Every structure is written in structure tokens, then in C-alpha cells.
Amino acid sequence: MVRVKSRYLLCEINVTDRSSLLLLNDKAIAAAVKEVVARIHGDYGAAMCFLRFSVKYLNTQTGMVFLRFPKMSYKLLWSALPFITSIDTRWKKIPCFLNCLHVGGTIRTCQKFLIRYNTQQLHRMLPNCQNEEEKEKIRKAILSCSIIQGAFEDERDDNEDEP
Amino acid sequence: MSAAKVKMRQKKLRNQPASVQCLSSSVHDEASTHPNGGGGDGPSGKDALSLRKKRSHQETGWVRGHQKSGEVYGDKMPQFITAGVFARARAAEVSAMLKAVTKTTGSCHVFGALPRHMRRRAMSHNTKRLPCRLREMANRMREKCLQGSVKKKEQAKNKSRKARRRHGNMLLEFNRRQRKNVWLETHIWHAKRFHMVKKWGYCLGDRPTLKCYRPSYRAMSTHCLLQDLSYYCCIELQGEEDKLLDCLSQLTSKEAGPTFAQRLCLSGQRQGSLVLYRAGQFPSQPLGSATFLWRPRTPGSVHRHLWTWVHPTLKQDVLAEFQSVCQCQAVVPPPVPLVIDAKVVSTTDWEPKPERKHTPGTKRKQSDKDAGGPLAKKILGDGTRSPDTPVTWKSSSTGILINDLTMEIVRYRLIGPQSHSVLTEALEAATDCDESIKSQPSCLWWPNHCKEESKMKLHQQQTDLFHTLKGVYSTAELPPGIVLGLTVDDPRLSIPPKRVKALSCVKEAQEVSDEKRKELSLRGVPEHCCESFLWEQSVRNNVTENKISEQDLNRMRSEVLVPGSRLNPVPLQGRVPILLVHQPGKQVGHEMNSWGAGWDLLLPKGWGMAFWIPLVYRDVRIGGLKMSLTHSQNKGVPHFPHDYPDCPAGAHFQGEQESELLEKFKRRPPAKRTNYIKHGCLAPFCCPWQQLAEEWDVIGSEGGIQAQSASLDDMATRVERTSHHQVPVTKQQTHFTVLRTRKSLRLLSSWCGPTSSQGQRSYRVREMPSLDHTAKKSFLASHGMSLVWVRLSVLLKGKPDLHAMVSVPTADDLKLLSRGGPGSSAPQEPPHRDHLKSTLKRGKKGTKKVASDTPSTSGQMTTTSNDPQLSCPASDVVLGVWPNPLPSVTSHCSRVTLGWVTQADFSLSAGCGEALGFVSVTGLVHTLISQPLEHRGTVLLRNPMSLQYRFAKINIEV
């Protein structure tokens, strides 16, 4: 089939101060990306960035972001991402850098990767815990994201009855 | 984005995770305070998160781009994040992603979840093609989807085709389908061969599926064309002659031609036709045309029967008018069904008896009583009417009885010079019955008749007359409108094994009855021979009841010793009273005289198919509604309801035609439609007769003041002047009428010059006042707001179309014509400008400025500027058609419009294009007076889709 093809980049926003992550929004990230591409690749790059670039998903709690680039020029745009050192929000400049975790052809693959990555991260967090309370919470969290699959089945049934 | 699209999108993305951001201050506060306070206060923090997520879900579903709502980001962001909160955020994200990944987006089909290479053809149809894990869900989904439709479909198809086609079930189905529109008795025959249309509450054949326009015309002019006209409604009036005539005289006028009291018709020898008006409203409110037939007088009685045949669209009006005129308000209830007894009511001692009306419901009851009969009975007559609809009204003061005989009598029309030979070949006069049968009492009508000497004598005379018909060369020889009553044998008995062409055999019949033939063609049928037992309700019912079924007849035939020989003796049930009514052919004009004459065959109901097939086997052509239109067009008579725009039925028809044509027009892609505005055609679908009459009335009154200068160009300028202020001037509410006064028509006809289409000068029979200004003034004083029905024949070349414009030629045009020669061409209309389109375009661009001065289309065009409708809203505007209200219709084009054409075709009888239409009387007189004598009556015709004018000759035939 013929369709417009894109590349989805799953990036992690790394900040020194985690609380400042909550200030971010998708517009700010998009502006930062555009700005850095324009700086690195000039007008050509900026034009590329205008084409089909968008921020598809942003989670300020975890700092995950999905960026969509046109497949034709995603390498060019991707190459500019490491030059982001800070993101301008309306109130303050947040120093950060983007870490690209995954490049996918569809959002779905990115989502799948993200699931894997997140659970992995949770497992990694577990041994680093300092007190029991935290440990307990993390265990809970890990359990919740594995059990959740069964819960979804029920939900799906509910949803099906709706339409 | 439309609402539906938004909904679709939401459905598609309902499982996709939304971005998790700090959106509004309240959420932010909630989210921030708890972690601050508790430091590790898990549940509340989770709550905040989920709440936020929920909010974003509710608001947009899929958050993308900047949210306007989140303005106030406080400085009080959480100072630190504990591992627990962070872990929970991760977990929440994972769950959201899981949901997104596991659930398919888009359509609800299960196989959407399958990768492409695993999808198979027809998966939704056959769930076994799906992998096992998805099968159950797919089954569930499929059931839910198909629940509604499956139920319906199965219900409809619960019977096999064989069962459905079984006779009884078929009848039930037919009866069900007949409940909405009345079926004629020949419906099934027609439905197999014709394009059927639902019109006027009936299912009628419009045109054959064969290509047979020309053969049908040829049949009409050389042999015979058959039509089923049973849909015409018959209204019976019974009462004393004087009283009937007294009442009915209010509905007609002597000025418009013969009335009900016409001597020949009154005796019952001829059928008459007339135009009915509302009681006492002669020139203004016509109802429509009707034909009528009096039953011959019975000696020693003043009681008369009158049948009036009207078009179904007209029936209710006419019936109401009859009731009010005759003061017949008391409804005679339809009687309880009686089993038909043997008694035949003699014609002499007539008394108002309860009607024996047989409605489908009562019929069924009767057959139930008989027991063993099939439950379903074929519907004869009007299937849509409920059994208790009143059909009979009686007046206490005048003693007049009105009886609605719709669908009680079958009427077939045979058109063509050989129609009499078709009749004589297909029908045979009833044979007498044996002495032995005569002596026994019988429940059939014929044996009882045979007992009476006088009736048999009458039958013998009628039979003789019928035989003389064979010797007639052409139907047109007979006097117009003669009536012959007859009793015939069942015509099914004499069906030829193959179709044979019925031709008149003049030679062999000539020696036998030359004298008789002459008398028939000169004097017509003597009065007593016009009597038929078809007039008797009881006889009609008896005949209908006792018809032998096709099945029985075939059985009897198979039992005959010599196969293929005629049944002898003829079964007693097979005697049918019929009435033959001659239809006059073309009576007006000078060429093709009495073209299209024929016979009408009137039968009791139920016998339709029994007579239809034998007639068809005489190799006649069958025509539909289209052909009857062609017939009347060639015959030069106005066709109802097409040519009666002043009648309510005609106006209704026009409305219907307009919507139909507009619908057809709109079906074309906009780029392929004719732009009627550019062609200068104001009314391509519906002719604004009222406006035309009003405008010409104004022009005429102005012309009266200025009097004598009568050049055409001057008139044109006058038209222009009047058109500028005609809108406020004409406010009088006089409705236009069609001129039907014979005297005026004759006068107008003589003014039009030669009344033949080819332009030969005919003899003036009578001295008419010549056309001058005094005559004009006096004529227009009485007929200012009238239209006149004219016949236009194209002089050189060109075929007029429906709604072509009739225009007045200028002096230059006439010069062009007189220069003559085959190369001489008619003028052309300069193309108009479609300012409406430009206005629309401008409107699209956003500038609401309305053009105050649209440039006029050409030098001659003066009126199209500053019309009010330029500013009209563009909502219901169809591009290429003038929106209402129309500008001045007379002066819209370079030639002044006189009227429009209502029927037009290439006339096969005249060999040139011919059109029938209406023109304004005022306009016509003005035109005629200003034209030189040699070109009098020359007008221009222009089709709605062309700019080319054609010369045509106007004829008014009286």
C-alpha cells in the first residue's frame, strides 16, 4: 500500500532537576527542536522541520517524548537533536538533553518499546532502593503493569458494548 | 472538521494515550501539594495523576500541540520527586501504552489486529479463516452487526421461489400491491412489456420497452393502435331529462361549443365532448375536458342515464361540482352483498333501487360462503377503495342519482382506419340459445333475454349493423361519435392460433350491403340500436360474476373432438354486452382530415383480459401514455392535462413536470448543464402563463393610448418601456384564462391568415370583420387576459422542443424571410450574460457587495440590469436557471416573447416540425396587426437550449 511514511523517535528528556520536567509542554519541545535544527542545518533543515514534524506524545512525569519526522529527512533532523542543551518554557530555561532510545516506523512499535523499556527501568530501580517503603511501592508498580493485561481484557469487553 | 469526522476520530483514538502534562493551575496545585506535604504520599499522588489524565481524556482525547488553558504555572513546582511517585508514573505510562498497543485502532473488525500477511479474503464473512484466538470475538461481533438486517432478510425470503410463484400466493401478493395504486385489468400484460409509471393513483404503461415509435405512428395512420383507457373515470347521472339538463347547464356554456343538450348527443346516438367549468363561472374557472354519452330514451319514460368520462385528476372536482349542482348530498350506503338472482331488471320500469356494488371485501365473503373457493380472490375494479367509501349520492329535491362508476367499466381505444375491421374480426355477435335452454329458468342474463321477442329483434338489428361495418373502407368514413350497442360472444373462443393482421374485406361485403353501408356512413346508427345492456348495473354484475375462468375454458376446449375447432355450442355464460363508441379523428384544419379516428370499446369489468388478448392477436400495436400524447398532438386536439394550464389539474401537472425536469437537470454534473441564463431562456421547466398574460395586458393598454403607429420596432420599444415599471403596475388579481369561445376563436383564426400549415391560402368561408384597430380594441376588451391555444408549424427547418419560446419577428426578420431561398437563415439571439454566476463568485470571495449596475447583455437588452433578484440569497439557486421572481418575460430576449410551446415534436403526418402551445391573445393581435398581409401569422420559435430562431406559421384551428 502507498502511504506517507514517517519515523517516530522515542526520546528521553534528561534533566538535572527532575522537578523542572513538569514545566515542559509539547509546544516548548517542538520549538526547541525547530530552533536547534535551524541552527545546525540552516534554512534547509528548518524547512524540513516544517514539513511533517510534530510532538506526538509527551509525558512530563517520566520525560518521555514521541517525535514524528518525515522518513525522508529524519536522519538529518535526528542529527541535530544532540545539540539541544536547554528548552525554553515560558518561565524559565530548562537545561536538558534529549536521549534517543528508539526509532520506529510506527507509533505502535515505539509504544511497545516503551513498555519494555519502562518495565526494565522499574526492575533496575528495585535494587537501588534505600528504604523498605520505597521498595514496596516499586514492587507494587511492577505488579500493576504486569497484571494490568488481564484487567484490560475486561475493559475491552465493556467498551465493545458501547457502540 | 465536521461533527461526524470528529466523532470518528475520537473513536479511533480512544485507546491512544494522551500526553501527560501540567495543564491547568488547579491540577498542578493538586498534584504539587501532595507530594510536597507527604514526601511519599503515594495514593494521593496517583490520584492526581489519574485525575489529570482523565481530564485530558475528557477534553480532547488526544492532546496535541499547545493547550491554551494552562496559563499559570506557579513557582511552586515539586522540589523533589521520590522514587515511589516516579515508579508509579512509569507504571501508569506502561499501562497506558499497553492499552494502546493491545487494542486495535480504527474499525471494530477483529482482523484489524492481524498483521497484513495473515489477513485473508472474506474474513468478515467466514470467521473460520481467522486464527482461533480471535474467532470467538469475531463471531460475537458479527452477530451483533448483522442482527438487524439478518432478521429482515430472512423474513422476506421465508418462502421459496416456487412457493411464491404459486398461483394463490401470487394473487395475494398482487392484491397487496394493488392496495396503493389501482391496477388496470391488463396490468400484468402491460408490466411485462411496458415501462410502467405510477400516475394519478394508477399504474399505467408509459411506453413500450420495444423501440416502436414509428411503427406505432404507422399503425395509427394505416392500421390500428390499441390502448387501455380504463383509468378514465366514469360518473353516472340518473334522473329526469329536464332536471338533469337544467342542473348541468350551469357547468357548461354554449359559447365554448356544444353542451350536454346537443341534439344528436341527447338522443344517445353520438358521444359528445366538452369543457366543464365551475358552476356559473363560465369564462374564468374551467375544470377540464370531458366526454359524455346519453343512454337512448326508453319509450314512455323521461328518466335518463348519462355517463360522463373524465380524467382521474379531474374526478374529485367534477364529482363535487356535480353534487353541488344537483344537490345530491345524501349518501346512499353501499348495500349488503346479495347473491345475484336471476331477475333481470327490465329497462322500462326503472325505480331507484339499492345499488349492488361489489367491492373486493364483499367478494371474498361471497366466495367463503360458497366454500372450497380460494381465499384470495382477484381484485376487480378499484383495489384502493375501502368497501364503505360512498359511491352513490342521491338528491331528495331533484331525484337525481349520481353514481361513481370508476373502474366499473373497461374502456379500450382502437385508433386507426382499420380499427373497425379489427373489431369485426375479433368480436362476433352473440348467438341465440336453444329452445330447451330458453324454457328453463336460468340465473344468467342471456337466456332470459332470449325469451323476449323485442329484445331479440333489437339484437338482430344491431348484429346486422355490426356486419355492415365490415364493408366500410375506413373508420374515418363513419360519422364522428356514433354509438353502437351490441352483445357479443366470448371473444376468447375465436382466437386465431397465430397473430393475423385484420384487414377490411370491402370487396366481398360490397355486393351484400352497399345500401346499408351508405346509410351507416351518412346517417349513423339509428337511435334504438344505440341501446346496450351495458347500461344496466344488474346485467353488468351478472356478466362479471359468471365469467368462465380461463382454466375452465381451456378444459372445455381440450374436450372438443377435433382439436382446435370452435366450441359448439358456445357456453351460456359467454355473452357480453358491449358498447362501441366511435372516436372522431382530426376535425380541424385542412389536411389529414379525420386522421386518427377510431373506436372505443366499453366492456363490463372483469372481461378486460378476455377481450384484450383477442384484439392483440389481430396484430394491432399497443400504445401507452406517450402514444396517446402523440395521437392528440397529430390530431390537433388539446390533450388533458397537458394543454389545460388554467385548470387545477393542468396547473398541478405543470408543477409536477417542473419538478421532474428540474430534477433531471440537476442530475447532470454542473459543468455539463445547459446554462439557460446564457441562452436567454427564463422558464425552461415551467411556463409562467400568469405573468405573460399580465405583462401583455399592460403592454396592450399602453398601446391603446398611443394608438396608430404600429411598426414592430416601435412595439419593441414600447415593450421595453413597460417592462421597466411593470412590476408595480400589475396588481389586479385576475387569473388568466384560455380562450375557448368559439366565435372569438373563429375570428382570431381568420385574422391569422391561411389556416393550413404549409401556407396555402384557403378559402374564406364566411365574411369576417377584417383586422383593424377598432376590431382589435373591441376584441381585446373582452379577452385581455386570455391565452389562446395555437398550432405552430415550422416553415423551413428545425424541430421545436418542449417549452420553446414563441417570439415576434421584427421587420428585418420578415425581410430576411421574404428574400427567401433555401439559404436564407433565421435570426439568432445574441448570447446573454450570466450575471448571477459572477454575483455568486463575488459572494464566495467574501465581498457582499451587490452589483448595482450589472452591464446589460447587449445593445438590445435593457431589462436585465438592476433586477431585484441579483441580491437574492444564493441558497436555493441552481446555476444556469433564473431564480424566482423572474424578470419581465416578454422583453427578456431581443425578440418579444408571445408565449411558449407545451408539446413539440417532428410531426410525421405533416413532415415538418410542429408544436402546440399557448400565446397571449393580446400579443397575438398586436403582432398580427403590425405585420404585412403576406407575412401575417409568421412568428419565430426558439428552443430553450439554442440561440437560433426558426420561422414558424401560427394556426388557430376551430
PDB file of C-alpha atoms in Angstrom, chain B residues 216-362:
ATOM      1  CA  SER B 216     -46.942   2.890 -33.656  1.00  0.00           C
ATOM      2  CA  TYR B 217     -47.457   6.002 -35.697  1.00  0.00           C
ATOM      3  CA  ARG B 218     -47.778   3.886 -38.806  1.00  0.00           C
ATOM      4  CA  ALA B 219     -50.303   1.694 -37.054  1.00  0.00           C
ATOM      5  CA  MET B 220     -52.317   4.761 -36.184  1.00  0.00           C
ATOM      6  CA  SER B 221     -52.319   6.062 -39.704  1.00  0.00           C
ATOM      7  CA  THR B 222     -52.725   2.813 -41.627  1.00  0.00           C
ATOM      8  CA  HIS B 223     -53.867   0.021 -39.365  1.00  0.00           C
ATOM      9  CA  CYS B 224     -54.794   0.071 -35.723  1.00  0.00           C
ATOM     10  CA  LEU B 225     -53.320   1.028 -32.374  1.00  0.00           C
ATOM     11  CA  LEU B 226     -54.818  -0.262 -29.157  1.00  0.00           C
ATOM     12  CA  GLN B 227     -54.776   1.489 -25.800  1.00  0.00           C
ATOM     13  CA  ASP B 228     -56.213   0.680 -22.426  1.00  0.00           C
ATOM     14  CA  LEU B 229     -58.039   3.748 -21.199  1.00  0.00           C
ATOM     15  CA  SER B 230     -59.797   2.098 -18.289  1.00  0.00           C
ATOM     16  CA  TYR B 231     -58.257   4.607 -15.943  1.00  0.00           C
ATOM     17  CA  TYR B 232     -60.659   7.219 -17.223  1.00  0.00           C
ATOM     18  CA  CYS B 233     -63.354   7.691 -14.624  1.00  0.00           C
ATOM     19  CA  CYS B 234     -66.975   7.283 -15.446  1.00  0.00           C
ATOM     20  CA  ILE B 235     -69.585   9.185 -13.483  1.00  0.00           C
ATOM     21  CA  GLU B 236     -73.140   8.154 -13.999  1.00  0.00           C
ATOM     22  CA  LEU B 237     -76.051  10.546 -13.553  1.00  0.00           C
ATOM     23  CA  GLN B 238     -79.596   9.318 -13.495  1.00  0.00           C
ATOM     24  CA  GLY B 239     -82.694  11.405 -13.378  1.00  0.00           C
ATOM     25  CA  GLU B 240     -85.312  13.139 -15.407  1.00  0.00           C
ATOM     26  CA  GLU B 241     -84.040  14.681 -18.561  1.00  0.00           C
ATOM     27  CA  ASP B 242     -85.184  18.242 -17.931  1.00  0.00           C
ATOM     28  CA  LYS B 243     -83.823  18.338 -14.462  1.00  0.00           C
ATOM     29  CA  LEU B 244     -80.525  16.844 -15.483  1.00  0.00           C
ATOM     30  CA  LEU B 245     -80.107  19.309 -18.304  1.00  0.00           C
ATOM     31  CA  ASP B 246     -81.141  22.127 -16.029  1.00  0.00           C
ATOM     32  CA  CYS B 247     -78.512  21.270 -13.483  1.00  0.00           C
ATOM     33  CA  LEU B 248     -75.767  20.524 -15.921  1.00  0.00           C
ATOM     34  CA  SER B 249     -76.255  23.652 -17.961  1.00  0.00           C
ATOM     35  CA  GLN B 250     -74.579  25.598 -15.166  1.00  0.00           C
ATOM     36  CA  LEU B 251     -71.360  23.748 -15.790  1.00  0.00           C
ATOM     37  CA  THR B 252     -71.081  24.475 -19.473  1.00  0.00           C
ATOM     38  CA  SER B 253     -71.613  27.325 -21.842  1.00  0.00           C
ATOM     39  CA  LYS B 254     -72.891  27.402 -25.349  1.00  0.00           C
ATOM     40  CA  GLU B 255     -70.162  29.824 -26.287  1.00  0.00           C
ATOM     41  CA  ALA B 256     -67.498  27.216 -25.750  1.00  0.00           C
ATOM     42  CA  GLY B 257     -69.088  24.721 -28.087  1.00  0.00           C
ATOM     43  CA  PRO B 258     -71.886  22.199 -27.833  1.00  0.00           C
ATOM     44  CA  THR B 259     -73.146  21.358 -24.384  1.00  0.00           C
ATOM     45  CA  PHE B 260     -74.833  18.369 -22.790  1.00  0.00           C
ATOM     46  CA  ALA B 261     -78.019  19.343 -24.558  1.00  0.00           C
ATOM     47  CA  GLN B 262     -76.662  18.901 -28.063  1.00  0.00           C
ATOM     48  CA  ARG B 263     -79.468  17.313 -30.045  1.00  0.00           C
ATOM     49  CA  LEU B 264     -77.633  14.369 -31.558  1.00  0.00           C
ATOM     50  CA  CYS B 265     -75.890  13.557 -28.332  1.00  0.00           C
ATOM     51  CA  LEU B 266     -79.033  13.895 -26.283  1.00  0.00           C
ATOM     52  CA  SER B 267     -80.717  11.235 -28.318  1.00  0.00           C
ATOM     53  CA  GLY B 268     -77.913   8.895 -27.419  1.00  0.00           C
ATOM     54  CA  GLN B 269     -76.711   8.484 -30.984  1.00  0.00           C
ATOM     55  CA  ARG B 270     -73.473  10.334 -30.564  1.00  0.00           C
ATOM     56  CA  GLN B 271     -70.827  10.813 -27.967  1.00  0.00           C
ATOM     57  CA  GLY B 272     -70.086  14.429 -27.202  1.00  0.00           C
ATOM     58  CA  SER B 273     -67.149  16.200 -25.683  1.00  0.00           C
ATOM     59  CA  LEU B 274     -66.996  19.499 -23.886  1.00  0.00           C
ATOM     60  CA  VAL B 275     -65.115  21.581 -21.387  1.00  0.00           C
ATOM     61  CA  LEU B 276     -66.565  21.728 -17.897  1.00  0.00           C
ATOM     62  CA  TYR B 277     -66.494  24.877 -15.800  1.00  0.00           C
ATOM     63  CA  ARG B 278     -67.258  25.502 -12.190  1.00  0.00           C
ATOM     64  CA  ALA B 279     -70.947  26.181 -11.773  1.00  0.00           C
ATOM     65  CA  GLY B 280     -71.854  29.521 -13.242  1.00  0.00           C
ATOM     66  CA  GLN B 281     -68.249  30.677 -13.685  1.00  0.00           C
ATOM     67  CA  PHE B 282     -68.058  30.236 -17.427  1.00  0.00           C
ATOM     68  CA  PRO B 283     -65.058  32.034 -18.763  1.00  0.00           C
ATOM     69  CA  SER B 284     -62.958  32.085 -15.646  1.00  0.00           C
ATOM     70  CA  GLN B 285     -62.769  28.749 -13.823  1.00  0.00           C
ATOM     71  CA  PRO B 286     -62.535  25.781 -16.134  1.00  0.00           C
ATOM     72  CA  LEU B 287     -62.289  22.295 -14.701  1.00  0.00           C
ATOM     73  CA  GLY B 288     -61.241  20.309 -17.696  1.00  0.00           C
ATOM     74  CA  SER B 289     -62.467  18.395 -20.645  1.00  0.00           C
ATOM     75  CA  ALA B 290     -64.914  15.544 -20.504  1.00  0.00           C
ATOM     76  CA  THR B 291     -66.739  13.276 -22.877  1.00  0.00           C
ATOM     77  CA  PHE B 292     -70.297  12.264 -22.267  1.00  0.00           C
ATOM     78  CA  LEU B 293     -72.757   9.732 -23.507  1.00  0.00           C
ATOM     79  CA  TRP B 294     -76.527   9.687 -23.028  1.00  0.00           C
ATOM     80  CA  ARG B 295     -78.387   6.441 -22.857  1.00  0.00           C
ATOM     81  CA  PRO B 296     -81.048   6.375 -25.563  1.00  0.00           C
ATOM     82  CA  ARG B 297     -84.541   7.242 -24.442  1.00  0.00           C
ATOM     83  CA  THR B 298     -86.749   4.406 -23.437  1.00  0.00           C
ATOM     84  CA  PRO B 299     -90.179   4.945 -24.892  1.00  0.00           C
ATOM     85  CA  GLY B 300     -92.667   6.375 -22.424  1.00  0.00           C
ATOM     86  CA  SER B 301     -90.135   7.466 -19.852  1.00  0.00           C
ATOM     87  CA  VAL B 302     -88.358  10.706 -19.157  1.00  0.00           C
ATOM     88  CA  HIS B 303     -85.790   9.020 -16.993  1.00  0.00           C
ATOM     89  CA  ARG B 304     -82.330   9.219 -18.498  1.00  0.00           C
ATOM     90  CA  HIS B 305     -78.866   7.942 -17.805  1.00  0.00           C
ATOM     91  CA  LEU B 306     -75.781   9.972 -18.571  1.00  0.00           C
ATOM     92  CA  TRP B 307     -72.201   8.797 -18.437  1.00  0.00           C
ATOM     93  CA  THR B 308     -69.522  11.410 -18.125  1.00  0.00           C
ATOM     94  CA  TRP B 309     -65.981  10.283 -18.687  1.00  0.00           C
ATOM     95  CA  VAL B 310     -63.325  12.400 -17.073  1.00  0.00           C
ATOM     96  CA  HIS B 311     -59.647  12.154 -16.414  1.00  0.00           C
ATOM     97  CA  PRO B 312     -58.752  10.793 -12.962  1.00  0.00           C
ATOM     98  CA  THR B 313     -57.083  14.039 -11.911  1.00  0.00           C
ATOM     99  CA  LEU B 314     -60.317  15.771 -12.568  1.00  0.00           C
ATOM    100  CA  LYS B 315     -62.682  13.296 -10.990  1.00  0.00           C
ATOM    101  CA  GLN B 316     -62.921  14.671  -7.472  1.00  0.00           C
ATOM    102  CA  ASP B 317     -63.538  18.201  -8.695  1.00  0.00           C
ATOM    103  CA  VAL B 318     -66.150  17.144 -11.172  1.00  0.00           C
ATOM    104  CA  LEU B 319     -67.845  14.874  -8.698  1.00  0.00           C
ATOM    105  CA  ALA B 320     -68.027  17.645  -6.125  1.00  0.00           C
ATOM    106  CA  GLU B 321     -69.332  20.041  -8.719  1.00  0.00           C
ATOM    107  CA  PHE B 322     -71.976  17.577  -9.852  1.00  0.00           C
ATOM    108  CA  GLN B 323     -73.050  17.027  -6.287  1.00  0.00           C
ATOM    109  CA  SER B 324     -73.421  20.696  -5.561  1.00  0.00           C
ATOM    110  CA  VAL B 325     -75.204  21.395  -8.821  1.00  0.00           C
ATOM    111  CA  CYS B 326     -77.643  18.525  -8.483  1.00  0.00           C
ATOM    112  CA  GLN B 327     -77.946  18.983  -4.730  1.00  0.00           C
ATOM    113  CA  CYS B 328     -77.036  15.370  -4.240  1.00  0.00           C
ATOM    114  CA  GLN B 329     -75.665  15.251  -0.740  1.00  0.00           C
ATOM    115  CA  ALA B 330     -77.399  12.214   0.709  1.00  0.00           C
ATOM    116  CA  VAL B 331     -75.097   9.240   0.522  1.00  0.00           C
ATOM    117  CA  VAL B 332     -76.736   6.006  -0.462  1.00  0.00           C
ATOM    118  CA  PRO B 333     -74.874   3.410   1.542  1.00  0.00           C
ATOM    119  CA  PRO B 334     -73.322   0.597  -0.413  1.00  0.00           C
ATOM    120  CA  PRO B 335     -75.681  -2.306   0.071  1.00  0.00           C
ATOM    121  CA  VAL B 336     -75.034  -5.576   1.741  1.00  0.00           C
ATOM    122  CA  PRO B 337     -73.813  -8.016  -0.878  1.00  0.00           C
ATOM    123  CA  LEU B 338     -76.599 -10.014  -2.386  1.00  0.00           C
ATOM    124  CA  VAL B 339     -76.266 -13.150  -4.335  1.00  0.00           C
ATOM    125  CA  ILE B 340     -77.214 -12.226  -7.823  1.00  0.00           C
ATOM    126  CA  ASP B 341     -80.605 -13.560  -8.563  1.00  0.00           C
ATOM    127  CA  ALA B 342     -81.925 -14.439 -11.921  1.00  0.00           C
ATOM    128  CA  LYS B 343     -84.166 -11.465 -12.229  1.00  0.00           C
ATOM    129  CA  VAL B 344     -83.064  -9.015 -14.781  1.00  0.00           C
ATOM    130  CA  VAL B 345     -84.457  -5.609 -14.287  1.00  0.00           C
ATOM    131  CA  SER B 346     -86.243  -4.522 -17.383  1.00  0.00           C
ATOM    132  CA  THR B 347     -85.457  -1.152 -18.709  1.00  0.00           C
ATOM    133  CA  THR B 348     -88.992   0.159 -18.668  1.00  0.00           C
ATOM    134  CA  ASP B 349     -89.908   0.153 -15.013  1.00  0.00           C
ATOM    135  CA  TRP B 350     -86.966   1.899 -13.551  1.00  0.00           C
ATOM    136  CA  GLU B 351     -87.018   2.811  -9.932  1.00  0.00           C
ATOM    137  CA  PRO B 352     -84.185   3.942  -7.757  1.00  0.00           C
ATOM    138  CA  LYS B 353     -83.003   0.668  -6.362  1.00  0.00           C
ATOM    139  CA  PRO B 354     -80.227  -0.010  -3.949  1.00  0.00           C
ATOM    140  CA  GLU B 355     -77.022  -0.308  -5.831  1.00  0.00           C
ATOM    141  CA  ARG B 356     -75.320  -3.590  -5.998  1.00  0.00           C
ATOM    142  CA  LYS B 357     -71.784  -2.674  -5.548  1.00  0.00           C
ATOM    143  CA  HIS B 358     -69.231  -5.362  -5.473  1.00  0.00           C
ATOM    144  CA  THR B 359     -66.185  -4.461  -3.602  1.00  0.00           C
ATOM    145  CA  PRO B 360     -63.302  -6.789  -3.066  1.00  0.00           C
ATOM    146  CA  GLY B 361     -64.207  -7.349   0.540  1.00  0.00           C
ATOM    147  CA  THR B 362     -67.699  -8.481  -0.208  1.00  0.00           C
TER     148      THR B 362
END
